[in-house]
Amino acid sequence: MATGSRLVELAATAAGCTRCPLAATRTQVVFGTGDPDADLMFVGEAPGREEDLQGVPFVGRSGQLLDRLLVEELGLGRHQVYIANVVKCRPPDNRDPRPEEITACRPYLEEQVSLIAPKVVVTLGNFATRLLLDTDQGITKLRGAAYPVGDVQLVPTFHPAAALRGGGVVLAQMRADLVRAKQLIGLAS
Ligand code: URA
């Protein structure tokens, strides 16, 4: 079966998920969006209010910044990459996802990465980076490099919300990380 169809099946399973208490408070599951055959995948933290309402990851302010950086640094639209989150349901009041929620949701993300088989995964912020690199170190220390994890190169960078809060320096570092990702997927820079 083609990757797209297997992702659609997985999304259908996830849509009815009750593996953790976030099922009770979500509007809908925010599974992921983009090209099932993408070379480049982004992993954020968790859906926020807009994402919960629309069912699509990164459609709020953070998403608008991500879209802009994608175009400016990679010349790509969001339909040319794949975008997902560590947890697929919105934590109430945008609180941090809890360890048990991350553990419950982890198999969906792992299956997404395995089906899409991207060359590069850009992790946005601490939650995605710590989960996929299996570390408790922080993003400030880890960013600025690429890490091989199985067949994938993992490029940690800040969450766009951190750039919205932190301003120019954080944004410049995010841009540099995206250029690193671009080189790794073999797009001319
Ligand atoms: N922040 C995230 O981490 N993911 C989203 O989908 C939106 C905001």
Coordinates of C-alpha atoms and ligand atoms in Angstrom, one line a residue:
M1 CA 0.0 0.0 0.0
A2 CA 1.3 3.5 -0.8
T3 CA 2.6 5.7 2.0
G4 CA -0.3 8.2 1.6
S5 CA -2.9 5.4 2.0
R6 CA -1.2 4.0 5.1
L7 CA -1.0 7.5 6.6
V8 CA -4.7 8.0 5.9
E9 CA -5.4 4.7 7.7
L10 CA -3.3 5.7 10.6
A11 CA -5.0 9.1 10.8
A12 CA -8.4 7.3 10.8
T13 CA -7.3 5.2 13.8
A14 CA -5.9 8.2 15.6
A15 CA -9.2 10.2 15.0
G16 CA -10.9 7.9 17.5
C17 CA -8.0 7.6 19.9
T18 CA -8.8 7.4 23.7
R19 CA -5.3 6.4 24.9
C20 CA -5.0 9.5 27.1
P21 CA -7.2 12.0 28.9
L22 CA -6.7 14.6 26.2
A23 CA -9.4 12.7 24.2
A24 CA -12.0 14.1 26.6
T25 CA -11.2 17.8 26.0
R26 CA -10.1 17.9 22.4
T27 CA -12.4 19.2 19.6
Q28 CA -10.6 16.8 17.2
V29 CA -7.3 15.0 16.7
V30 CA -4.7 17.0 14.8
F31 CA -2.8 14.2 13.1
G32 CA -0.5 15.9 10.6
T33 CA -0.4 17.6 7.2
G34 CA 1.6 17.7 4.0
D35 CA 3.4 15.4 1.6
P36 CA 3.5 11.8 2.7
D37 CA 6.6 11.4 0.6
A38 CA 8.4 14.5 1.9
D39 CA 12.2 14.5 2.4
L40 CA 11.7 17.0 5.2
M41 CA 9.4 16.6 8.2
F42 CA 8.8 19.1 11.1
V43 CA 7.7 18.0 14.5
G44 CA 6.2 20.5 17.0
E45 CA 4.8 20.1 20.5
A46 CA 1.0 20.0 20.6
P47 CA -1.9 21.6 18.9
G48 CA -3.1 24.9 20.2
R49 CA -6.5 26.5 20.1
E50 CA -6.6 27.2 16.3
E51 CA -5.2 23.8 15.4
D52 CA -7.8 22.1 17.7
L53 CA -10.5 23.9 15.9
Q54 CA -9.2 23.4 12.3
G55 CA -7.7 20.0 12.7
V56 CA -4.5 21.1 11.1
P57 CA -1.1 21.6 12.8
F58 CA 0.6 25.0 12.9
V59 CA -2.2 27.2 11.6
G60 CA -1.9 29.9 14.4
R61 CA 0.7 32.5 14.9
S62 CA 3.6 30.0 15.3
G63 CA 2.4 28.3 12.1
Q64 CA 2.4 31.6 10.2
L65 CA 6.0 32.1 11.2
L66 CA 6.9 28.6 10.2
D67 CA 5.3 29.0 6.8
R68 CA 7.2 32.2 6.3
L69 CA 10.6 30.6 7.2
L70 CA 9.8 27.6 5.0
V71 CA 9.4 29.9 2.0
E72 CA 12.3 32.3 2.8
E73 CA 14.9 29.7 3.8
L74 CA 13.9 26.7 1.8
G75 CA 11.7 28.0 -1.0
L76 CA 9.1 25.4 0.0
G77 CA 5.4 25.6 0.8
R78 CA 3.9 23.6 3.6
H79 CA 2.4 21.1 1.2
Q80 CA 5.9 20.1 0.1
V81 CA 7.0 19.0 3.6
Y82 CA 5.2 17.0 6.3
I83 CA 4.2 18.7 9.6
A84 CA 3.1 16.9 12.8
N85 CA 3.3 17.2 16.6
V86 CA 4.5 15.1 19.5
V87 CA 0.9 14.9 20.9
K88 CA -2.0 15.0 18.5
C89 CA -4.6 16.5 20.9
R90 CA -4.6 20.0 22.4
P91 CA -3.7 20.1 26.1
P92 CA -6.3 22.3 27.9
D93 CA -5.3 26.0 28.2
N94 CA -2.2 25.1 26.1
R95 CA -0.4 23.6 29.1
D96 CA 2.7 21.5 28.5
P97 CA 1.9 17.9 27.4
R98 CA 2.4 15.5 30.3
P99 CA 4.8 12.6 30.2
E100 CA 2.0 10.0 30.1
E101 CA 0.3 11.9 27.2
I102 CA 3.6 11.9 25.3
T103 CA 4.1 8.2 26.0
A104 CA 0.5 7.4 24.9
C105 CA 0.9 9.4 21.6
R106 CA 4.4 8.4 20.8
P107 CA 3.5 5.4 18.6
Y108 CA 1.6 7.6 16.2
L109 CA 4.6 9.9 15.7
E110 CA 7.0 7.0 15.3
E111 CA 4.7 5.4 12.7
Q112 CA 4.5 8.7 10.8
V113 CA 8.3 9.0 10.7
S114 CA 8.6 5.4 9.6
L115 CA 6.0 5.7 6.9
I116 CA 7.1 9.0 5.5
A117 CA 10.8 8.1 5.9
P118 CA 12.1 11.7 5.5
K119 CA 15.7 12.4 5.0
V120 CA 15.6 15.1 7.7
V121 CA 13.4 15.7 10.7
V122 CA 13.4 19.3 12.1
T123 CA 12.3 19.2 15.8
L124 CA 10.7 22.4 16.9
G125 CA 11.5 23.0 20.6
N126 CA 12.3 20.9 23.6
F127 CA 9.5 18.4 23.6
A128 CA 10.1 17.1 20.1
T129 CA 13.8 17.3 20.4
R130 CA 14.0 15.4 23.7
L131 CA 11.6 12.7 22.6
L132 CA 13.2 12.0 19.2
L133 CA 16.8 12.4 20.4
D134 CA 16.0 10.5 23.6
T135 CA 17.8 13.1 25.8
D136 CA 16.9 15.4 28.6
Q137 CA 19.2 18.2 27.3
G138 CA 17.7 21.5 26.3
I139 CA 17.2 22.9 22.8
T140 CA 19.7 25.8 23.3
K141 CA 22.5 23.3 23.9
L142 CA 21.4 20.9 21.2
R143 CA 20.6 23.2 18.3
G144 CA 23.3 24.2 15.8
A145 CA 24.0 20.6 14.7
A146 CA 22.5 17.6 13.0
Y147 CA 22.2 14.2 14.7
P148 CA 21.8 10.9 12.9
V149 CA 19.0 8.8 14.3
G150 CA 18.6 5.6 12.3
D151 CA 18.2 6.6 8.6
V152 CA 17.1 10.1 9.5
Q153 CA 19.1 13.3 10.2
L154 CA 17.6 15.1 13.1
V155 CA 18.0 18.9 13.1
P156 CA 16.8 20.5 16.4
T157 CA 15.7 24.1 16.4
F158 CA 13.6 26.4 18.5
H159 CA 9.9 26.3 18.5
P160 CA 8.5 29.2 16.4
A161 CA 6.7 30.5 19.6
A162 CA 10.2 31.0 21.1
A163 CA 11.2 33.1 18.1
L164 CA 7.9 35.1 18.4
R165 CA 8.8 35.7 22.1
G166 CA 12.6 36.0 21.8
G167 CA 13.0 38.1 18.7
G168 CA 15.9 38.5 16.4
V169 CA 18.6 36.3 17.8
V170 CA 16.4 33.3 18.2
L171 CA 14.9 33.9 14.7
A172 CA 18.4 34.1 13.2
Q173 CA 19.3 30.8 14.8
M174 CA 16.2 29.2 13.5
R175 CA 17.0 30.4 10.0
A176 CA 20.5 29.0 10.3
D177 CA 19.1 25.6 11.4
L178 CA 16.7 25.6 8.4
V179 CA 19.7 26.2 6.1
R180 CA 21.4 23.2 7.7
A181 CA 18.2 21.1 7.0
K182 CA 18.1 22.4 3.4
Q183 CA 21.7 21.3 2.8
L184 CA 21.0 17.9 4.3
I185 CA 18.1 17.2 2.0
G186 CA 20.2 18.2 -0.9
L187 CA 18.4 21.4 -2.0
A188 CA 20.9 23.9 -3.4
S189 CA 21.5 26.9 -1.1
Ligands
URA1 N1 2.5 24.7 18.4 C1 2.8 23.4 18.1 O1 3.8 22.9 18.7 N2 2.1 22.7 17.3 C2 1.1 23.3 16.6 O2 0.5 22.6 15.8 C3 0.8 24.6 16.9 C4 1.5 25.3 17.7

